[in-house]
PDB file of C-alpha atoms in Angstrom:
ATOM      1  CA  MET A1013      -9.457  -1.923 -16.545  1.00 42.00           C
ATOM      2  CA  ALA A1014      -8.250   1.292 -16.352  1.00 44.00           C
ATOM      3  CA  ALA A1015      -9.317   3.557 -13.310  1.00 48.00           C
ATOM      4  CA  PRO A1016     -11.649   6.276 -14.000  1.00 47.00           C
ATOM      5  CA  ALA A1017     -10.050   9.710 -14.997  1.00 49.00           C
ATOM      6  CA  LEU A1018     -10.037  12.539 -12.686  1.00 48.00           C
ATOM      7  CA  LYS A1019     -10.823  16.256 -14.062  1.00 51.00           C
ATOM      8  CA  SER A1020      -8.931  17.892 -11.433  1.00 57.00           C
ATOM      9  CA  ALA A1021      -6.252  18.008  -9.087  1.00 68.00           C
ATOM     10  CA  ALA A1022      -7.420  16.640  -5.754  1.00 73.00           C
ATOM     11  CA  ILE A1023      -5.657  15.267  -2.659  1.00 80.00           C
ATOM     12  CA  ARG A1024      -7.631  13.420   0.250  1.00 83.00           C
ATOM     13  CA  HIS A1025      -6.596  13.575   3.799  1.00 82.00           C
ATOM     14  CA  VAL A1026      -8.145  10.448   5.819  1.00 85.00           C
ATOM     15  CA  PRO A1027      -7.929  10.415   9.442  1.00 85.00           C
ATOM     16  CA  ALA A1028      -7.925   7.504  11.347  1.00 86.00           C
ATOM     17  CA  SER A1029     -11.194   8.469  13.129  1.00 87.00           C
ATOM     18  CA  SER A1030     -12.893   7.925  10.075  1.00 89.00           C
ATOM     19  CA  LEU A1031     -11.751   4.372   9.133  1.00 94.00           C
ATOM     20  CA  HIS A1032     -14.204   1.350   9.269  1.00 95.00           C
ATOM     21  CA  VAL A1033     -12.766  -0.974  11.912  1.00 96.00           C
ATOM     22  CA  SER A1034     -13.818  -4.778  10.893  1.00 95.00           C
ATOM     23  CA  LYS A1035     -15.823  -7.300  13.022  1.00 91.00           C
ATOM     24  CA  PRO A1036     -13.389  -8.104  15.266  1.00 86.00           C
ATOM     25  CA  THR A1037     -11.708 -11.709  15.157  1.00 95.00           C
ATOM     26  CA  TRP A1038      -8.867 -13.286  17.648  1.00 96.00           C
ATOM     27  CA  TRP A1039      -5.996 -12.385  15.505  1.00 98.00           C
ATOM     28  CA  LEU A1040      -6.955  -9.580  13.170  1.00 98.00           C
ATOM     29  CA  THR A1041      -8.190  -6.030  13.654  1.00 96.00           C
ATOM     30  CA  SER A1042      -8.340  -3.926  10.310  1.00 97.00           C
ATOM     31  CA  ARG A1043      -9.201  -0.578   9.558  1.00 96.00           C
ATOM     32  CA  PHE A1044     -10.458  -0.116   6.055  1.00 96.00           C
ATOM     33  CA  HIS A1045     -10.139   3.153   3.739  1.00 95.00           C
ATOM     34  CA  PHE A1046     -12.405   1.320   1.074  1.00 96.00           C
ATOM     35  CA  SER A1047     -15.532  -1.177   0.968  1.00 97.00           C
ATOM     36  CA  PHE A1048     -13.729  -4.432   1.399  1.00 97.00           C
ATOM     37  CA  ALA A1049     -14.695  -8.116   2.900  1.00 94.00           C
ATOM     38  CA  ASP A1050     -18.294  -7.287   4.364  1.00 92.00           C
ATOM     39  CA  TYR A1051     -18.133  -3.858   4.600  1.00 96.00           C
ATOM     40  CA  PHE A1052     -19.791  -2.089   1.699  1.00 96.00           C
ATOM     41  CA  ASP A1053     -20.075   1.982   1.474  1.00 95.00           C
ATOM     42  CA  PRO A1054     -20.745   3.046  -2.204  1.00 95.00           C
ATOM     43  CA  LYS A1055     -18.811   6.456  -1.435  1.00 92.00           C
ATOM     44  CA  ARG A1056     -15.943   4.450  -0.625  1.00 95.00           C
ATOM     45  CA  ASN A1057     -15.398   2.016  -3.417  1.00 95.00           C
ATOM     46  CA  ASN A1058     -12.368   3.316  -4.756  1.00 94.00           C
ATOM     47  CA  PHE A1059     -10.236   6.971  -5.253  1.00 92.00           C
ATOM     48  CA  GLY A1060      -9.354   6.795  -8.975  1.00 91.00           C
ATOM     49  CA  ALA A1061      -6.634   3.547  -9.328  1.00 94.00           C
ATOM     50  CA  LEU A1062      -6.677   2.998  -5.516  1.00 95.00           C
ATOM     51  CA  ARG A1063      -9.059   0.338  -4.758  1.00 97.00           C
ATOM     52  CA  VAL A1064      -8.002  -0.746  -1.100  1.00 97.00           C
ATOM     53  CA  VAL A1065      -5.720   0.791   1.890  1.00 96.00           C
ATOM     54  CA  ASN A1066      -5.869  -1.589   4.826  1.00 96.00           C
ATOM     55  CA  ASP A1067      -4.385  -0.770   8.119  1.00 96.00           C
ATOM     56  CA  ASP A1068      -3.937  -4.383   9.504  1.00 97.00           C
ATOM     57  CA  LEU A1069      -3.152  -5.154  13.064  1.00 97.00           C
ATOM     58  CA  VAL A1070      -1.914  -9.123  13.140  1.00 98.00           C
ATOM     59  CA  LYS A1071      -1.630 -11.075  16.167  1.00 98.00           C
ATOM     60  CA  GLY A1072       1.816 -13.307  16.627  1.00 98.00           C
ATOM     61  CA  ASN A1073       1.352 -16.714  14.705  1.00 98.00           C
ATOM     62  CA  ALA A1074      -1.516 -15.722  12.429  1.00 98.00           C
ATOM     63  CA  GLY A1075      -2.158 -14.159   9.343  1.00 98.00           C
ATOM     64  CA  PHE A1076      -3.850 -14.307   5.926  1.00 98.00           C
ATOM     65  CA  GLY A1077      -3.406 -17.729   4.399  1.00 98.00           C
ATOM     66  CA  THR A1078      -2.890 -18.899   0.674  1.00 98.00           C
ATOM     67  CA  HIS A1079      -5.587 -17.355  -1.285  1.00 98.00           C
ATOM     68  CA  PRO A1080      -5.380 -16.306  -5.052  1.00 98.00           C
ATOM     69  CA  HIS A1081      -5.667 -12.926  -6.651  1.00 98.00           C
ATOM     70  CA  ARG A1082      -5.662 -11.630 -10.340  1.00 98.00           C
ATOM     71  CA  ASP A1083      -5.423  -8.155 -12.153  1.00 98.00           C
ATOM     72  CA  ALA A1084      -4.320  -6.174  -8.939  1.00 98.00           C
ATOM     73  CA  GLU A1085      -1.132  -4.268  -7.944  1.00 98.00           C
ATOM     74  CA  ILE A1086      -0.615  -5.408  -4.489  1.00 98.00           C
ATOM     75  CA  PHE A1087       1.828  -4.146  -1.649  1.00 97.00           C
ATOM     76  CA  SER A1088       1.971  -3.978   1.925  1.00 97.00           C
ATOM     77  CA  TYR A1089       4.028  -1.518   4.060  1.00 97.00           C
ATOM     78  CA  VAL A1090       5.738  -2.829   7.209  1.00 97.00           C
ATOM     79  CA  LEU A1091       4.922  -0.534  10.359  1.00 96.00           C
ATOM     80  CA  ASP A1092       5.622  -2.759  13.404  1.00 97.00           C
ATOM     81  CA  GLY A1093       6.825  -6.224  13.590  1.00 98.00           C
ATOM     82  CA  GLN A1094       7.557  -8.691  10.842  1.00 98.00           C
ATOM     83  CA  LEU A1095       5.537 -10.109   7.997  1.00 98.00           C
ATOM     84  CA  THR A1096       6.610 -13.146   6.180  1.00 98.00           C
ATOM     85  CA  HIS A1097       5.315 -13.221   2.562  1.00 98.00           C
ATOM     86  CA  ALA A1098       5.309 -16.510   0.221  1.00 98.00           C
ATOM     87  CA  ASP A1099       3.440 -17.211  -3.081  1.00 98.00           C
ATOM     88  CA  SER A1100       3.231 -19.644  -6.111  1.00 98.00           C
ATOM     89  CA  MET A1101       5.980 -17.474  -7.907  1.00 98.00           C
ATOM     90  CA  GLY A1102       8.432 -19.517  -5.557  1.00 98.00           C
ATOM     91  CA  ASN A1103       9.244 -15.949  -3.505  1.00 98.00           C
ATOM     92  CA  ARG A1104       9.204 -16.054   0.515  1.00 98.00           C
ATOM     93  CA  GLU A1105      10.977 -13.631   2.791  1.00 97.00           C
ATOM     94  CA  SER A1106      10.466 -11.780   5.919  1.00 98.00           C
ATOM     95  CA  LEU A1107      10.498  -8.162   6.364  1.00 98.00           C
ATOM     96  CA  GLY A1108      10.367  -5.934   9.209  1.00 98.00           C
ATOM     97  CA  ARG A1109       9.455  -2.205   9.908  1.00 97.00           C
ATOM     98  CA  GLY A1110      10.259   0.012   6.754  1.00 96.00           C
ATOM     99  CA  GLY A1111      10.272  -2.685   4.479  1.00 96.00           C
ATOM    100  CA  VAL A1112       7.824  -2.947   1.533  1.00 96.00           C
ATOM    101  CA  GLN A1113       6.713  -5.812  -0.500  1.00 95.00           C
ATOM    102  CA  PHE A1114       4.675  -5.397  -4.017  1.00 96.00           C
ATOM    103  CA  MET A1115       3.167  -8.577  -6.211  1.00 97.00           C
ATOM    104  CA  SER A1116       1.684  -7.641  -9.250  1.00 97.00           C
ATOM    105  CA  ALA A1117      -1.039 -10.690  -9.381  1.00 98.00           C
ATOM    106  CA  GLY A1118      -1.559  -9.772 -13.489  1.00 98.00           C
ATOM    107  CA  THR A1119      -2.952 -13.653 -14.729  1.00 99.00           C
ATOM    108  CA  GLY A1120      -2.966 -15.211 -11.272  1.00 99.00           C
ATOM    109  CA  VAL A1121      -1.376 -15.866  -8.225  1.00 98.00           C
ATOM    110  CA  THR A1122      -1.774 -17.230  -4.556  1.00 99.00           C
ATOM    111  CA  HIS A1123       0.087 -15.894  -1.604  1.00 98.00           C
ATOM    112  CA  SER A1124       0.240 -15.853   2.149  1.00 98.00           C
ATOM    113  CA  GLU A1125       0.798 -12.928   4.509  1.00 98.00           C
ATOM    114  CA  LEU A1126       1.970 -14.087   8.183  1.00 98.00           C
ATOM    115  CA  ASN A1127       2.977 -13.017  11.312  1.00 98.00           C
ATOM    116  CA  ASP A1128       4.964 -16.313  12.481  1.00 96.00           C
ATOM    117  CA  HIS A1129       6.619 -13.930  15.250  1.00 96.00           C
ATOM    118  CA  PRO A1130       4.841 -13.693  18.848  1.00 97.00           C
ATOM    119  CA  GLU A1131       4.513  -9.814  18.907  1.00 97.00           C
ATOM    120  CA  THR A1132       1.914  -8.144  16.783  1.00 98.00           C
ATOM    121  CA  CYS A1133       2.354  -6.795  13.442  1.00 98.00           C
ATOM    122  CA  ARG A1134       0.997  -3.726  11.815  1.00 97.00           C
ATOM    123  CA  PHE A1135       1.385  -3.339   7.946  1.00 97.00           C
ATOM    124  CA  VAL A1136      -0.633  -0.962   5.567  1.00 96.00           C
ATOM    125  CA  GLN A1137      -1.937  -3.294   2.575  1.00 97.00           C
ATOM    126  CA  THR A1138      -2.712  -1.182  -0.605  1.00 97.00           C
ATOM    127  CA  TRP A1139      -4.561  -2.605  -3.845  1.00 98.00           C
ATOM    128  CA  ILE A1140      -4.150  -0.418  -6.597  1.00 98.00           C
ATOM    129  CA  THR A1141      -6.231  -1.475 -10.069  1.00 98.00           C
ATOM    130  CA  PRO A1142      -3.606  -1.660 -12.898  1.00 98.00           C
ATOM    131  CA  ASP A1143      -3.525  -0.092 -16.381  1.00 97.00           C
ATOM    132  CA  ARG A1144      -4.768  -3.628 -17.991  1.00 98.00           C
ATOM    133  CA  ARG A1145      -5.625  -7.164 -17.516  1.00 98.00           C
ATOM    134  CA  GLY A1146      -3.202  -9.727 -18.075  1.00 98.00           C
ATOM    135  CA  HIS A1147      -0.072  -8.645 -16.871  1.00 98.00           C
ATOM    136  CA  THR A1148       3.122 -11.071 -16.113  1.00 97.00           C
ATOM    137  CA  PRO A1149       2.738 -11.628 -12.213  1.00 97.00           C
ATOM    138  CA  GLN A1150       5.992 -10.205 -10.536  1.00 96.00           C
ATOM    139  CA  TYR A1151       7.197  -9.544  -6.878  1.00 96.00           C
ATOM    140  CA  GLY A1152       9.756  -7.321  -5.145  1.00 94.00           C
ATOM    141  CA  SER A1153      10.625  -5.983  -2.239  1.00 95.00           C
ATOM    142  CA  SER A1154      12.785  -3.138  -0.421  1.00 94.00           C
ATOM    143  CA  THR A1155      13.763  -2.565   3.145  1.00 94.00           C
ATOM    144  CA  TYR A1156      14.185   1.554   3.783  1.00 94.00           C
ATOM    145  CA  THR A1157      16.601   2.570   7.005  1.00 94.00           C
ATOM    146  CA  LYS A1158      15.217   4.814   9.882  1.00 94.00           C
ATOM    147  CA  GLN A1159      17.396   7.477   8.435  1.00 94.00           C
ATOM    148  CA  GLU A1160      15.843   7.208   4.880  1.00 94.00           C
ATOM    149  CA  ARG A1161      11.931   7.034   6.343  1.00 93.00           C
ATOM    150  CA  HIS A1162      12.750   9.888   8.652  1.00 94.00           C
ATOM    151  CA  ASN A1163      11.473  13.435   7.807  1.00 94.00           C
ATOM    152  CA  THR A1164      11.532  13.190   4.392  1.00 93.00           C
ATOM    153  CA  LEU A1165       9.473  12.265   1.420  1.00 93.00           C
ATOM    154  CA  LEU A1166      10.524   8.819   0.340  1.00 93.00           C
ATOM    155  CA  ARG A1167       9.159   7.131  -2.722  1.00 93.00           C
ATOM    156  CA  ILE A1168       8.813   3.483  -2.121  1.00 93.00           C
ATOM    157  CA  LEU A1169       7.048   2.178  -5.842  1.00 93.00           C
ATOM    158  CA  GLY A1170       6.657   4.336  -8.887  1.00 93.00           C
ATOM    159  CA  GLY A1171       4.417   3.034 -11.833  1.00 93.00           C
ATOM    160  CA  THR A1172       4.371   4.075 -15.477  1.00 93.00           C
ATOM    161  CA  GLY A1173       4.448   7.691 -15.184  1.00 90.00           C
ATOM    162  CA  ALA A1174       7.305  10.109 -13.983  1.00 86.00           C
ATOM    163  CA  ALA A1175       7.856  10.757 -10.239  1.00 87.00           C
ATOM    164  CA  PRO A1176       5.970  14.045  -8.994  1.00 87.00           C
ATOM    165  CA  ALA A1177       8.392  17.093  -8.534  1.00 84.00           C
ATOM    166  CA  TRP A1178       8.181  17.484  -5.622  1.00 88.00           C
ATOM    167  CA  PRO A1179      10.679  19.746  -3.429  1.00 87.00           C
ATOM    168  CA  GLY A1180      12.946  16.900  -1.274  1.00 88.00           C
ATOM    169  CA  LEU A1181      11.424  13.716  -2.951  1.00 92.00           C
ATOM    170  CA  VAL A1182      13.920  11.150  -2.152  1.00 92.00           C
ATOM    171  CA  THR A1183      13.472   8.055  -4.822  1.00 89.00           C
ATOM    172  CA  ARG A1184      15.222   4.589  -4.536  1.00 80.00           C
ATOM    173  CA  ASP A1185      12.130   2.539  -5.529  1.00 68.00           C
ATOM    174  CA  GLU A1186      12.949  -0.766  -7.267  1.00 69.00           C
ATOM    175  CA  VAL A1187       9.924  -2.606  -8.547  1.00 74.00           C
ATOM    176  CA  ALA A1188       7.347  -0.676 -10.826  1.00 86.00           C
ATOM    177  CA  LEU A1189       3.660  -0.742 -10.665  1.00 93.00           C
ATOM    178  CA  TYR A1190       1.525  -1.519 -13.765  1.00 96.00           C
ATOM    179  CA  GLN A1191      -0.345   2.003 -13.375  1.00 96.00           C
ATOM    180  CA  ASP A1192       0.812   5.538 -13.567  1.00 94.00           C
ATOM    181  CA  ALA A1193       1.102   6.060  -9.652  1.00 94.00           C
ATOM    182  CA  ASN A1194       3.490   6.528  -6.841  1.00 93.00           C
ATOM    183  CA  VAL A1195       3.880   5.492  -3.237  1.00 93.00           C
ATOM    184  CA  ILE A1196       5.515   7.837  -0.775  1.00 92.00           C
ATOM    185  CA  VAL A1197       6.042   7.426   2.865  1.00 93.00           C
ATOM    186  CA  SER A1198       7.438   9.461   5.524  1.00 93.00           C
ATOM    187  CA  GLU A1199       7.899   9.195   9.301  1.00 93.00           C
ATOM    188  CA  SER A1200       8.115  12.989  10.002  1.00 92.00           C
ATOM    189  CA  ASP A1201       8.054  14.446  13.344  1.00 93.00           C
ATOM    190  CA  ALA A1202       5.001  16.871  14.908  1.00 90.00           C
ATOM    191  CA  GLY A1203       5.163  20.451  13.136  1.00 91.00           C
ATOM    192  CA  THR A1204       7.282  18.843  10.175  1.00 91.00           C
ATOM    193  CA  ALA A1205       5.316  20.453   6.913  1.00 90.00           C
ATOM    194  CA  PHE A1206       5.362  19.211   3.205  1.00 89.00           C
ATOM    195  CA  LYS A1207       4.884  20.930   0.005  1.00 86.00           C
ATOM    196  CA  LEU A1208       2.625  18.249  -2.075  1.00 85.00           C
ATOM    197  CA  PRO A1209       2.130  20.205  -5.528  1.00 86.00           C
ATOM    198  CA  LEU A1210      -0.365  18.112  -7.718  1.00 86.00           C
ATOM    199  CA  ALA A1211      -0.062  18.218 -11.600  1.00 84.00           C
ATOM    200  CA  PRO A1212      -3.482  18.752 -13.480  1.00 83.00           C
ATOM    201  CA  ALA A1213      -5.736  15.654 -13.000  1.00 81.00           C
ATOM    202  CA  ARG A1214      -3.520  14.136 -10.410  1.00 86.00           C
ATOM    203  CA  GLN A1215      -4.711  12.944  -7.133  1.00 85.00           C
ATOM    204  CA  GLY A1216      -3.501  12.083  -3.899  1.00 89.00           C
ATOM    205  CA  GLU A1217      -4.494  10.100  -0.884  1.00 88.00           C
ATOM    206  CA  ARG A1218      -3.125  10.916   2.448  1.00 85.00           C
ATOM    207  CA  GLY A1219      -3.354   8.883   5.379  1.00 78.00           C
ATOM    208  CA  ARG A1220      -1.395   8.589   8.787  1.00 65.00           C
ATOM    209  CA  GLY A1221       2.052   7.153   7.601  1.00 48.00           C
ATOM    210  CA  GLY A1222       2.096   7.736   3.994  1.00 43.00           C
ATOM    211  CA  ALA A1223       0.758   8.976   0.803  1.00 42.00           C
ATOM    212  CA  ALA A1224      -0.182   7.740  -2.911  1.00 42.00           C
ATOM    213  CA  SER A1225      -0.219   9.547  -6.021  1.00 39.00           C
TER     214      SER A1225
END
């Protein structure tokens, strides 16, 4: 189940204006980077191991009810509001802005992602293809302060490989992906610039709020 190999380094910028907007519901608006649910674009099925990036706006007292997953590395990064996670491994917690929760579905789990507060919650949910099928499910979470996120390159998740050698990269990841991947976020002021040199055959996707490599 390994992701397709890349022959050369590549970084892709995805402007918000290019994202597909989901069909409207009373409680959810999603912007899809890739084919998802009833949206299909053969040119947007994946980018290497990166399979799903959804920018979700969930209204208060609503959310994604309990549903199953397997063989996927799934994580959510909260941009605004509160997100409550619960799963079949017995985990349950609420995270606010700057929080990330990670779940390796492996041999199979069920989970829910709910906004049980009155204010709208915005979070980015990402799925990465694991390096193989059948991993033992796991869960982890971290919360990062405004100071940690501001004008820095903050690595919030790592994987089976080394962290990229990027100037100024800060690492405090506490759970590991079952894939050679890194997830980096930054809440940067206008005009702030970073150098993101990629090693041969590496890839990066850059969107609003963060980057994955």
